[in-house]
Amino acid sequence: MVINFAAGPAKLPEEVLKEVQTNLLNCNGSGISVMEMSHRSSNYAKVQDAALADLRELLNVPSNYKILLMQGGGTGQFAAVALNLIGITGTADYVITGSWSSKAAKEAAQYGKVNAVLPKAAKYTSVPRQSTWQLDPKASYVYYCDNETVEGVEFDFVPEVASNVPLVCDMSSNFLSRPIDISKFGVIFAGAQKNIGPAGVTVIIVRDDLIGKHLKSTPSILNFELMDKNNSLLNTPPTFGIYVMGLVFKWIKSNGGVAGMAELAKAKSKLIYETIDKSDGFYYCPLDTNVRSRMNVPFRIGSAAGNDALEKEFLAKAEADGMIQLKGHRSVGGIRASLYNAITLAETQQLANLMLAFYKNNKN
């Protein structure tokens, strides 16, 4: 049995994959696969409408918010957010706490003025308190990434912004892992491939008064207004990905909802962080304790800089034991365990057991 600790595309619930397998040739009694359905057909409409309804229920999305399904992943939304919103005042605030928010800011700078509210950091290991931020009261929006997948930094608070400045959040890697108050946000987006489905789908939740603010140069495929008017069917959507994502939403509903996912995430991440903290420095996690991600746990072996030989040995042992894709992101190295919703507590315990055994065998 293989346990996939990848950061994305990531593990999907086994129950969902089995249902996909069972219905692959005959989706919902249609006689054909969902991959063959016309996106304009009534059969596909049922698939998409059910997914959107379940998501709205899971997050208690208010009626004045639209849910769009788009392509291009998080990187596409780096452009889409700016193209749809930065023209309000011509400038936007970006809270850069890791690789993905940094990339988002660089993308947005092509379409307007970007104000980095924090000094550039040599390494991303914390989230400076909001009292230190240099916010622009004339900003079109304030942007942040709730969970930085590469560095493992997760916000422990929701930023407070002026009532006239929308809060925009990239939740790609912790979407549906804890309850959120949608009304605090202007826009939330999430690429599916990390926590809710296969690669190819991006969920956008946008307050309706922010639709129609786009720059004239906004491509149709990134235009929130056109996507809304066309029920996310302006172009052919990733129908198979949306189908699988809808099944994941039902799986979450049957497993305690978002609150259930939050309890599970807390228990899994606690297990790994406690293993790190009790290793007398053998395992090292660089992050401030209060912003340690529940989704992506990065660590080194031997020291803060890591011991390449020990880390390679650990990764080889993990793979031999069926635990794969634990290697850290190429930009930071080391080891990274991604504990998304589909990873079980028992699977996390297997990783903790390996870490403990490896520590005992190599601590001297």
mmCIF file of C-alpha atoms in Angstrom:
data_model
loop_
_atom_site.group_PDB
_atom_site.id
_atom_site.type_symbol
_atom_site.label_atom_id
_atom_site.label_comp_id
_atom_site.label_asym_id
_atom_site.label_seq_id
_atom_site.Cartn_x
_atom_site.Cartn_y
_atom_site.Cartn_z
ATOM 1 C CA MET A 1 0.000 0.000 0.000
ATOM 2 C CA VAL A 2 1.464 3.322 -1.110
ATOM 3 C CA ILE A 3 0.898 6.494 0.924
ATOM 4 C CA ASN A 4 1.175 9.613 -1.200
ATOM 5 C CA PHE A 5 2.456 12.614 0.772
ATOM 6 C CA ALA A 6 2.791 14.790 -2.345
ATOM 7 C CA ALA A 7 2.199 18.534 -2.179
ATOM 8 C CA GLY A 8 0.185 18.434 -5.391
ATOM 9 C CA PRO A 9 -1.202 16.871 -7.435
ATOM 10 C CA ALA A 10 -1.988 15.164 -4.176
ATOM 11 C CA LYS A 11 -3.751 12.153 -2.762
ATOM 12 C CA LEU A 12 -7.484 11.775 -3.332
ATOM 13 C CA PRO A 13 -9.784 9.856 -0.975
ATOM 14 C CA GLU A 14 -9.753 6.151 -1.775
ATOM 15 C CA GLU A 15 -13.554 6.017 -1.625
ATOM 16 C CA VAL A 16 -13.766 8.731 -4.282
ATOM 17 C CA LEU A 17 -11.322 6.978 -6.598
ATOM 18 C CA LYS A 18 -13.275 3.722 -6.281
ATOM 19 C CA GLU A 19 -16.503 5.507 -7.180
ATOM 20 C CA VAL A 20 -14.817 7.109 -10.184
ATOM 21 C CA GLN A 21 -13.575 3.673 -11.242
ATOM 22 C CA THR A 22 -17.010 2.091 -10.866
ATOM 23 C CA ASN A 23 -18.731 4.798 -12.913
ATOM 24 C CA LEU A 24 -15.955 5.527 -15.399
ATOM 25 C CA LEU A 25 -17.755 3.962 -18.379
ATOM 26 C CA ASN A 26 -21.295 4.855 -17.332
ATOM 27 C CA CYS A 27 -21.633 8.073 -15.339
ATOM 28 C CA ASN A 28 -24.908 8.444 -13.454
ATOM 29 C CA GLY A 29 -26.700 6.037 -15.789
ATOM 30 C CA SER A 30 -25.940 8.098 -18.883
ATOM 31 C CA GLY A 31 -24.297 5.214 -20.744
ATOM 32 C CA ILE A 32 -21.116 7.233 -21.315
ATOM 33 C CA SER A 33 -18.156 8.475 -19.308
ATOM 34 C CA VAL A 34 -18.250 11.974 -17.858
ATOM 35 C CA MET A 35 -15.179 12.600 -20.021
ATOM 36 C CA GLU A 36 -17.368 12.132 -23.114
ATOM 37 C CA MET A 37 -20.284 14.313 -22.019
ATOM 38 C CA SER A 38 -21.014 17.595 -23.718
ATOM 39 C CA HIS A 39 -20.528 20.398 -21.239
ATOM 40 C CA ARG A 40 -23.820 21.807 -22.558
ATOM 41 C CA SER A 41 -25.772 18.617 -21.829
ATOM 42 C CA SER A 42 -28.318 18.149 -19.062
ATOM 43 C CA ASN A 43 -26.337 15.173 -17.753
ATOM 44 C CA TYR A 44 -23.248 17.309 -17.209
ATOM 45 C CA ALA A 45 -25.313 20.187 -15.807
ATOM 46 C CA LYS A 46 -26.416 17.893 -12.986
ATOM 47 C CA VAL A 47 -22.773 17.115 -12.178
ATOM 48 C CA GLN A 48 -21.670 20.739 -12.066
ATOM 49 C CA ASP A 49 -24.756 22.066 -10.302
ATOM 50 C CA ALA A 50 -24.451 19.414 -7.577
ATOM 51 C CA ALA A 51 -20.781 20.228 -7.017
ATOM 52 C CA LEU A 52 -21.502 23.945 -6.686
ATOM 53 C CA ALA A 53 -24.452 23.358 -4.360
ATOM 54 C CA ASP A 54 -22.416 21.080 -2.103
ATOM 55 C CA LEU A 55 -19.552 23.560 -1.942
ATOM 56 C CA ARG A 56 -21.924 26.399 -1.109
ATOM 57 C CA GLU A 57 -23.349 24.270 1.703
ATOM 58 C CA LEU A 58 -19.946 23.152 3.028
ATOM 59 C CA LEU A 59 -18.667 26.714 3.386
ATOM 60 C CA ASN A 60 -22.017 28.388 4.031
ATOM 61 C CA VAL A 61 -21.332 30.733 1.116
ATOM 62 C CA PRO A 62 -23.620 33.798 1.328
ATOM 63 C CA SER A 63 -26.069 34.447 -1.491
ATOM 64 C CA ASN A 64 -24.211 37.602 -2.602
ATOM 65 C CA TYR A 65 -21.160 35.538 -3.600
ATOM 66 C CA LYS A 66 -20.690 33.742 -6.899
ATOM 67 C CA ILE A 67 -18.788 30.486 -7.276
ATOM 68 C CA LEU A 68 -16.882 30.187 -10.539
ATOM 69 C CA LEU A 69 -15.012 27.194 -11.931
ATOM 70 C CA MET A 70 -12.057 28.196 -14.048
ATOM 71 C CA GLN A 71 -8.818 26.832 -15.511
ATOM 72 C CA GLY A 72 -5.218 27.941 -15.233
ATOM 73 C CA GLY A 73 -4.620 26.949 -11.616
ATOM 74 C CA GLY A 74 -3.330 29.359 -8.997
ATOM 75 C CA THR A 75 -0.921 30.894 -11.495
ATOM 76 C CA GLY A 76 -3.801 31.798 -13.774
ATOM 77 C CA GLN A 77 -5.560 33.454 -10.856
ATOM 78 C CA PHE A 78 -2.466 35.528 -10.055
ATOM 79 C CA ALA A 79 -3.247 37.303 -13.327
ATOM 80 C CA ALA A 80 -7.029 37.036 -13.105
ATOM 81 C CA VAL A 81 -7.243 38.682 -9.679
ATOM 82 C CA ALA A 82 -5.210 41.663 -10.840
ATOM 83 C CA LEU A 83 -6.947 41.951 -14.197
ATOM 84 C CA ASN A 84 -10.373 41.887 -12.557
ATOM 85 C CA LEU A 85 -9.659 44.134 -9.561
ATOM 86 C CA ILE A 86 -6.510 46.245 -9.752
ATOM 87 C CA GLY A 87 -8.139 48.736 -12.077
ATOM 88 C CA ILE A 88 -10.404 49.959 -9.257
ATOM 89 C CA THR A 89 -7.649 52.313 -8.038
ATOM 90 C CA GLY A 90 -4.616 51.145 -10.029
ATOM 91 C CA THR A 91 -2.749 49.771 -7.007
ATOM 92 C CA ALA A 92 -2.931 46.723 -4.734
ATOM 93 C CA ASP A 93 -1.389 45.586 -1.436
ATOM 94 C CA TYR A 94 0.434 42.233 -1.361
ATOM 95 C CA VAL A 95 1.404 40.430 1.846
ATOM 96 C CA ILE A 96 4.391 38.335 0.755
ATOM 97 C CA THR A 97 5.043 35.437 3.137
ATOM 98 C CA GLY A 98 6.389 32.795 0.759
ATOM 99 C CA SER A 99 7.040 31.669 -2.785
ATOM 100 C CA TRP A 100 3.478 31.721 -4.055
ATOM 101 C CA SER A 101 2.495 35.159 -2.757
ATOM 102 C CA SER A 102 5.789 36.443 -4.166
ATOM 103 C CA LYS A 103 4.940 35.048 -7.592
ATOM 104 C CA ALA A 104 1.442 36.506 -7.361
ATOM 105 C CA ALA A 105 2.838 39.961 -6.640
ATOM 106 C CA LYS A 106 5.218 39.767 -9.608
ATOM 107 C CA GLU A 107 2.351 38.793 -11.892
ATOM 108 C CA ALA A 108 0.098 41.588 -10.640
ATOM 109 C CA ALA A 109 2.840 44.181 -11.172
ATOM 110 C CA GLN A 110 2.307 43.768 -14.922
ATOM 111 C CA TYR A 111 -1.171 45.261 -14.624
ATOM 112 C CA GLY A 112 -0.861 47.968 -11.956
ATOM 113 C CA LYS A 113 1.164 49.179 -9.004
ATOM 114 C CA VAL A 114 1.951 46.591 -6.343
ATOM 115 C CA ASN A 115 2.697 47.648 -2.779
ATOM 116 C CA ALA A 116 4.607 45.014 -0.789
ATOM 117 C CA VAL A 117 3.337 45.651 2.728
ATOM 118 C CA LEU A 118 6.249 43.763 4.328
ATOM 119 C CA PRO A 119 10.021 44.151 3.896
ATOM 120 C CA LYS A 120 11.554 41.486 1.646
ATOM 121 C CA ALA A 121 12.528 38.455 3.728
ATOM 122 C CA ALA A 122 15.644 36.328 3.240
ATOM 123 C CA LYS A 123 13.668 33.276 4.337
ATOM 124 C CA TYR A 124 9.964 32.777 4.922
ATOM 125 C CA THR A 125 9.448 31.287 8.367
ATOM 126 C CA SER A 126 6.864 33.571 9.966
ATOM 127 C CA VAL A 127 3.881 35.851 9.432
ATOM 128 C CA PRO A 128 4.631 39.320 10.846
ATOM 129 C CA ARG A 129 1.768 40.689 12.926
ATOM 130 C CA GLN A 130 -0.584 42.998 11.091
ATOM 131 C CA SER A 131 0.458 45.993 13.223
ATOM 132 C CA THR A 132 3.737 45.986 11.262
ATOM 133 C CA TRP A 133 2.127 46.036 7.812
ATOM 134 C CA GLN A 134 2.297 49.129 5.626
ATOM 135 C CA LEU A 135 -1.157 49.087 4.065
ATOM 136 C CA ASP A 136 -2.273 51.588 1.446
ATOM 137 C CA PRO A 137 -5.762 52.924 2.235
ATOM 138 C CA LYS A 138 -6.281 53.482 -1.506
ATOM 139 C CA ALA A 139 -5.470 49.938 -2.525
ATOM 140 C CA SER A 140 -7.888 48.120 -4.824
ATOM 141 C CA TYR A 141 -7.484 45.030 -2.653
ATOM 142 C CA VAL A 142 -5.247 43.331 -0.080
ATOM 143 C CA TYR A 143 -3.850 39.987 -1.219
ATOM 144 C CA TYR A 144 -2.347 37.134 0.805
ATOM 145 C CA CYS A 145 -1.727 33.399 0.573
ATOM 146 C CA ASP A 146 -3.278 31.574 3.522
ATOM 147 C CA ASN A 147 -0.927 28.601 3.303
ATOM 148 C CA GLU A 148 2.435 28.696 1.575
ATOM 149 C CA THR A 149 2.906 25.173 0.236
ATOM 150 C CA VAL A 150 6.664 25.449 -0.326
ATOM 151 C CA GLU A 151 7.745 26.891 3.027
ATOM 152 C CA GLY A 152 4.931 25.517 5.189
ATOM 153 C CA VAL A 153 3.761 28.889 6.539
ATOM 154 C CA GLU A 154 0.044 29.068 7.370
ATOM 155 C CA PHE A 155 -1.713 32.181 8.626
ATOM 156 C CA ASP A 156 -3.049 31.925 12.158
ATOM 157 C CA PHE A 157 -5.399 34.877 11.656
ATOM 158 C CA VAL A 158 -7.557 36.521 9.012
ATOM 159 C CA PRO A 159 -6.237 40.008 8.190
ATOM 160 C CA GLU A 160 -8.434 42.968 9.126
ATOM 161 C CA VAL A 161 -8.897 45.390 6.254
ATOM 162 C CA ALA A 162 -10.860 48.582 5.698
ATOM 163 C CA SER A 163 -14.489 47.986 4.749
ATOM 164 C CA ASN A 164 -13.922 49.552 1.326
ATOM 165 C CA VAL A 165 -10.855 47.398 0.520
ATOM 166 C CA PRO A 166 -11.592 43.785 -0.520
ATOM 167 C CA LEU A 167 -9.521 40.976 0.995
ATOM 168 C CA VAL A 168 -8.268 38.488 -1.608
ATOM 169 C CA CYS A 169 -6.925 35.109 -0.534
ATOM 170 C CA ASP A 170 -5.182 32.209 -2.228
ATOM 171 C CA MET A 171 -6.389 29.152 -0.297
ATOM 172 C CA SER A 172 -5.185 26.549 -2.786
ATOM 173 C CA SER A 173 -3.462 24.285 -0.293
ATOM 174 C CA ASN A 174 -5.737 24.557 2.742
ATOM 175 C CA PHE A 175 -9.151 24.992 1.120
ATOM 176 C CA LEU A 176 -11.894 23.083 2.989
ATOM 177 C CA SER A 177 -9.484 22.186 5.784
ATOM 178 C CA ARG A 178 -11.019 24.548 8.337
ATOM 179 C CA PRO A 179 -14.167 26.680 8.654
ATOM 180 C CA ILE A 180 -13.916 30.220 7.291
ATOM 181 C CA ASP A 181 -16.173 33.261 7.367
ATOM 182 C CA ILE A 182 -16.655 33.943 3.670
ATOM 183 C CA SER A 183 -18.096 37.397 4.390
ATOM 184 C CA LYS A 184 -14.644 38.644 5.444
ATOM 185 C CA PHE A 185 -13.332 38.149 1.910
ATOM 186 C CA GLY A 186 -13.853 39.752 -1.458
ATOM 187 C CA VAL A 187 -12.294 36.888 -3.405
ATOM 188 C CA ILE A 188 -11.082 33.409 -2.441
ATOM 189 C CA PHE A 189 -9.518 31.084 -4.969
ATOM 190 C CA ALA A 190 -8.146 27.551 -4.783
ATOM 191 C CA GLY A 191 -6.521 25.243 -7.290
ATOM 192 C CA ALA A 192 -8.135 21.845 -6.828
ATOM 193 C CA GLN A 193 -5.053 19.652 -7.108
ATOM 194 C CA LYS A 194 -3.789 20.128 -3.582
ATOM 195 C CA ASN A 195 -6.790 19.413 -1.368
ATOM 196 C CA ILE A 196 -10.066 18.931 -3.251
ATOM 197 C CA GLY A 197 -9.548 17.193 -6.583
ATOM 198 C CA PRO A 198 -7.387 16.529 -9.620
ATOM 199 C CA ALA A 199 -5.356 19.175 -11.411
ATOM 200 C CA GLY A 200 -7.172 21.348 -13.930
ATOM 201 C CA VAL A 201 -9.932 23.035 -11.920
ATOM 202 C CA THR A 202 -9.748 26.265 -9.952
ATOM 203 C CA VAL A 203 -12.541 27.392 -7.627
ATOM 204 C CA ILE A 204 -13.171 31.126 -7.308
ATOM 205 C CA ILE A 205 -15.576 32.552 -4.738
ATOM 206 C CA VAL A 206 -16.165 36.232 -5.502
ATOM 207 C CA ARG A 207 -18.469 38.824 -3.952
ATOM 208 C CA ASP A 208 -20.912 39.958 -6.609
ATOM 209 C CA ASP A 209 -20.179 43.699 -6.267
ATOM 210 C CA LEU A 210 -16.585 42.999 -7.389
ATOM 211 C CA ILE A 211 -17.683 41.484 -10.682
ATOM 212 C CA GLY A 212 -17.477 43.823 -13.665
ATOM 213 C CA LYS A 213 -14.449 45.825 -12.440
ATOM 214 C CA HIS A 214 -12.009 44.231 -14.910
ATOM 215 C CA LEU A 215 -9.511 45.985 -17.120
ATOM 216 C CA LYS A 216 -10.582 46.262 -20.767
ATOM 217 C CA SER A 217 -7.599 44.116 -21.739
ATOM 218 C CA THR A 218 -8.729 41.179 -19.589
ATOM 219 C CA PRO A 219 -8.824 37.968 -21.662
ATOM 220 C CA SER A 220 -12.280 36.420 -21.807
ATOM 221 C CA ILE A 221 -11.099 33.202 -20.165
ATOM 222 C CA LEU A 222 -9.923 35.174 -17.089
ATOM 223 C CA ASN A 223 -12.895 37.546 -16.957
ATOM 224 C CA PHE A 224 -15.013 37.014 -13.821
ATOM 225 C CA GLU A 225 -18.020 38.791 -15.349
ATOM 226 C CA LEU A 226 -18.075 36.671 -18.495
ATOM 227 C CA MET A 227 -17.527 33.489 -16.514
ATOM 228 C CA ASP A 228 -20.404 34.388 -14.198
ATOM 229 C CA LYS A 229 -22.776 35.255 -17.065
ATOM 230 C CA ASN A 230 -21.975 31.932 -18.712
ATOM 231 C CA ASN A 231 -22.261 29.767 -15.587
ATOM 232 C CA SER A 232 -18.534 28.925 -15.883
ATOM 233 C CA LEU A 233 -19.245 27.490 -19.340
ATOM 234 C CA LEU A 234 -17.758 30.261 -21.479
ATOM 235 C CA ASN A 235 -15.256 27.692 -22.700
ATOM 236 C CA THR A 236 -15.191 23.913 -22.299
ATOM 237 C CA PRO A 237 -14.527 23.341 -18.581
ATOM 238 C CA PRO A 238 -12.423 20.463 -17.200
ATOM 239 C CA THR A 239 -15.512 18.276 -16.906
ATOM 240 C CA PHE A 240 -13.801 15.206 -15.474
ATOM 241 C CA GLY A 241 -11.986 17.252 -12.834
ATOM 242 C CA ILE A 242 -15.212 18.963 -11.797
ATOM 243 C CA TYR A 243 -16.946 15.590 -11.542
ATOM 244 C CA VAL A 244 -14.230 14.202 -9.254
ATOM 245 C CA MET A 245 -14.158 17.392 -7.207
ATOM 246 C CA GLY A 246 -17.900 17.088 -6.689
ATOM 247 C CA LEU A 247 -17.402 13.575 -5.333
ATOM 248 C CA VAL A 248 -14.747 14.913 -2.949
ATOM 249 C CA PHE A 249 -17.240 17.493 -1.665
ATOM 250 C CA LYS A 250 -19.731 14.707 -0.929
ATOM 251 C CA TRP A 251 -16.973 12.720 0.795
ATOM 252 C CA ILE A 252 -16.189 15.714 3.012
ATOM 253 C CA LYS A 253 -19.876 16.123 3.845
ATOM 254 C CA SER A 254 -20.090 12.484 4.907
ATOM 255 C CA ASN A 255 -16.944 12.758 7.040
ATOM 256 C CA GLY A 256 -17.884 15.578 9.370
ATOM 257 C CA GLY A 257 -17.844 18.460 6.924
ATOM 258 C CA VAL A 258 -15.238 21.199 7.089
ATOM 259 C CA ALA A 259 -15.223 21.051 10.897
ATOM 260 C CA GLY A 260 -14.390 17.350 10.693
ATOM 261 C CA MET A 261 -11.545 18.066 8.288
ATOM 262 C CA ALA A 262 -10.216 20.716 10.682
ATOM 263 C CA GLU A 263 -10.121 18.281 13.612
ATOM 264 C CA LEU A 264 -8.378 15.697 11.475
ATOM 265 C CA ALA A 265 -5.831 18.257 10.205
ATOM 266 C CA LYS A 266 -5.080 19.334 13.762
ATOM 267 C CA ALA A 267 -4.517 15.760 14.929
ATOM 268 C CA LYS A 268 -2.332 14.776 11.958
ATOM 269 C CA SER A 269 -0.086 17.827 12.036
ATOM 270 C CA LYS A 270 0.255 17.624 15.833
ATOM 271 C CA LEU A 271 1.522 14.070 15.489
ATOM 272 C CA ILE A 272 4.330 15.055 13.111
ATOM 273 C CA TYR A 273 5.298 18.303 14.851
ATOM 274 C CA GLU A 274 5.482 16.544 18.225
ATOM 275 C CA THR A 275 7.760 13.930 16.682
ATOM 276 C CA ILE A 276 10.000 16.737 15.437
ATOM 277 C CA ASP A 277 9.953 18.637 18.734
ATOM 278 C CA LYS A 278 10.770 15.567 20.828
ATOM 279 C CA SER A 279 13.770 14.543 18.723
ATOM 280 C CA ASP A 280 16.364 16.594 20.650
ATOM 281 C CA GLY A 281 17.139 18.610 17.527
ATOM 282 C CA PHE A 282 17.603 15.599 15.240
ATOM 283 C CA TYR A 283 14.655 16.852 13.221
ATOM 284 C CA TYR A 284 14.480 20.595 12.635
ATOM 285 C CA CYS A 285 11.479 22.659 11.543
ATOM 286 C CA PRO A 286 12.398 26.290 10.769
ATOM 287 C CA LEU A 287 8.943 27.804 11.230
ATOM 288 C CA ASP A 288 7.587 29.954 14.031
ATOM 289 C CA THR A 289 5.368 27.651 16.081
ATOM 290 C CA ASN A 290 2.200 29.731 15.665
ATOM 291 C CA VAL A 291 2.298 29.632 11.854
ATOM 292 C CA ARG A 292 3.293 26.011 11.314
ATOM 293 C CA SER A 293 1.147 24.706 8.484
ATOM 294 C CA ARG A 294 -1.323 21.929 9.190
ATOM 295 C CA MET A 295 -1.130 20.962 5.517
ATOM 296 C CA ASN A 296 2.570 21.041 4.582
ATOM 297 C CA VAL A 297 5.183 20.105 7.181
ATOM 298 C CA PRO A 298 8.763 20.892 6.075
ATOM 299 C CA PHE A 299 11.719 19.653 8.100
ATOM 300 C CA ARG A 300 15.430 18.941 7.925
ATOM 301 C CA ILE A 301 17.483 16.169 9.490
ATOM 302 C CA GLY A 302 20.627 16.717 11.518
ATOM 303 C CA SER A 303 20.657 20.517 11.576
ATOM 304 C CA ALA A 304 18.963 23.636 10.267
ATOM 305 C CA ALA A 305 20.955 23.262 7.047
ATOM 306 C CA GLY A 306 20.197 19.573 6.838
ATOM 307 C CA ASN A 307 22.391 16.506 6.441
ATOM 308 C CA ASP A 308 22.142 15.468 2.788
ATOM 309 C CA ALA A 309 23.268 11.901 3.390
ATOM 310 C CA LEU A 310 20.788 11.301 6.225
ATOM 311 C CA GLU A 311 17.958 12.961 4.328
ATOM 312 C CA LYS A 312 18.577 10.796 1.256
ATOM 313 C CA GLU A 313 18.681 7.720 3.482
ATOM 314 C CA PHE A 314 15.409 8.727 5.162
ATOM 315 C CA LEU A 315 13.662 9.344 1.837
ATOM 316 C CA ALA A 316 14.893 6.002 0.495
ATOM 317 C CA LYS A 317 13.659 4.211 3.628
ATOM 318 C CA ALA A 318 10.303 5.972 3.395
ATOM 319 C CA GLU A 319 9.880 4.969 -0.236
ATOM 320 C CA ALA A 320 10.846 1.383 0.558
ATOM 321 C CA ASP A 321 8.075 1.439 3.173
ATOM 322 C CA GLY A 322 5.539 2.767 0.645
ATOM 323 C CA MET A 323 5.640 6.440 1.673
ATOM 324 C CA ILE A 324 6.315 8.482 -1.438
ATOM 325 C CA GLN A 325 6.847 12.091 -2.599
ATOM 326 C CA LEU A 326 8.267 13.318 0.704
ATOM 327 C CA LYS A 327 11.166 15.239 -0.825
ATOM 328 C CA GLY A 328 11.082 18.968 -0.063
ATOM 329 C CA HIS A 329 10.534 21.581 -2.734
ATOM 330 C CA ARG A 330 13.633 22.115 -4.857
ATOM 331 C CA SER A 331 13.936 25.742 -3.694
ATOM 332 C CA VAL A 332 14.246 24.854 0.007
ATOM 333 C CA GLY A 333 15.351 21.212 0.037
ATOM 334 C CA GLY A 334 14.911 18.836 2.929
ATOM 335 C CA ILE A 335 11.729 16.865 3.517
ATOM 336 C CA ARG A 336 8.083 17.888 3.299
ATOM 337 C CA ALA A 337 5.052 15.883 4.386
ATOM 338 C CA SER A 338 1.777 17.144 2.941
ATOM 339 C CA LEU A 339 -1.148 16.159 5.155
ATOM 340 C CA TYR A 340 -4.146 17.080 3.042
ATOM 341 C CA ASN A 341 -7.704 16.002 3.814
ATOM 342 C CA ALA A 342 -7.344 12.636 2.059
ATOM 343 C CA ILE A 343 -4.395 11.562 4.214
ATOM 344 C CA THR A 344 -5.674 9.500 7.126
ATOM 345 C CA LEU A 345 -4.555 9.638 10.745
ATOM 346 C CA ALA A 346 -3.330 6.028 10.470
ATOM 347 C CA GLU A 347 -1.184 6.941 7.459
ATOM 348 C CA THR A 348 0.231 9.906 9.343
ATOM 349 C CA GLN A 349 1.025 7.598 12.251
ATOM 350 C CA GLN A 350 3.040 5.402 9.895
ATOM 351 C CA LEU A 351 5.175 8.398 8.953
ATOM 352 C CA ALA A 352 5.613 9.345 12.622
ATOM 353 C CA ASN A 353 6.656 5.759 13.404
ATOM 354 C CA LEU A 354 9.255 5.860 10.650
ATOM 355 C CA MET A 355 10.578 9.190 11.897
ATOM 356 C CA LEU A 356 10.896 7.865 15.440
ATOM 357 C CA ALA A 357 12.647 4.676 14.340
ATOM 358 C CA PHE A 358 15.022 6.604 12.071
ATOM 359 C CA TYR A 359 15.854 8.972 14.912
ATOM 360 C CA LYS A 360 16.651 6.115 17.305
ATOM 361 C CA ASN A 361 18.888 4.443 14.735
ATOM 362 C CA ASN A 362 20.799 7.598 13.751
ATOM 363 C CA LYS A 363 20.769 9.986 16.720
ATOM 364 C CA ASN A 364 24.416 9.304 17.585
#
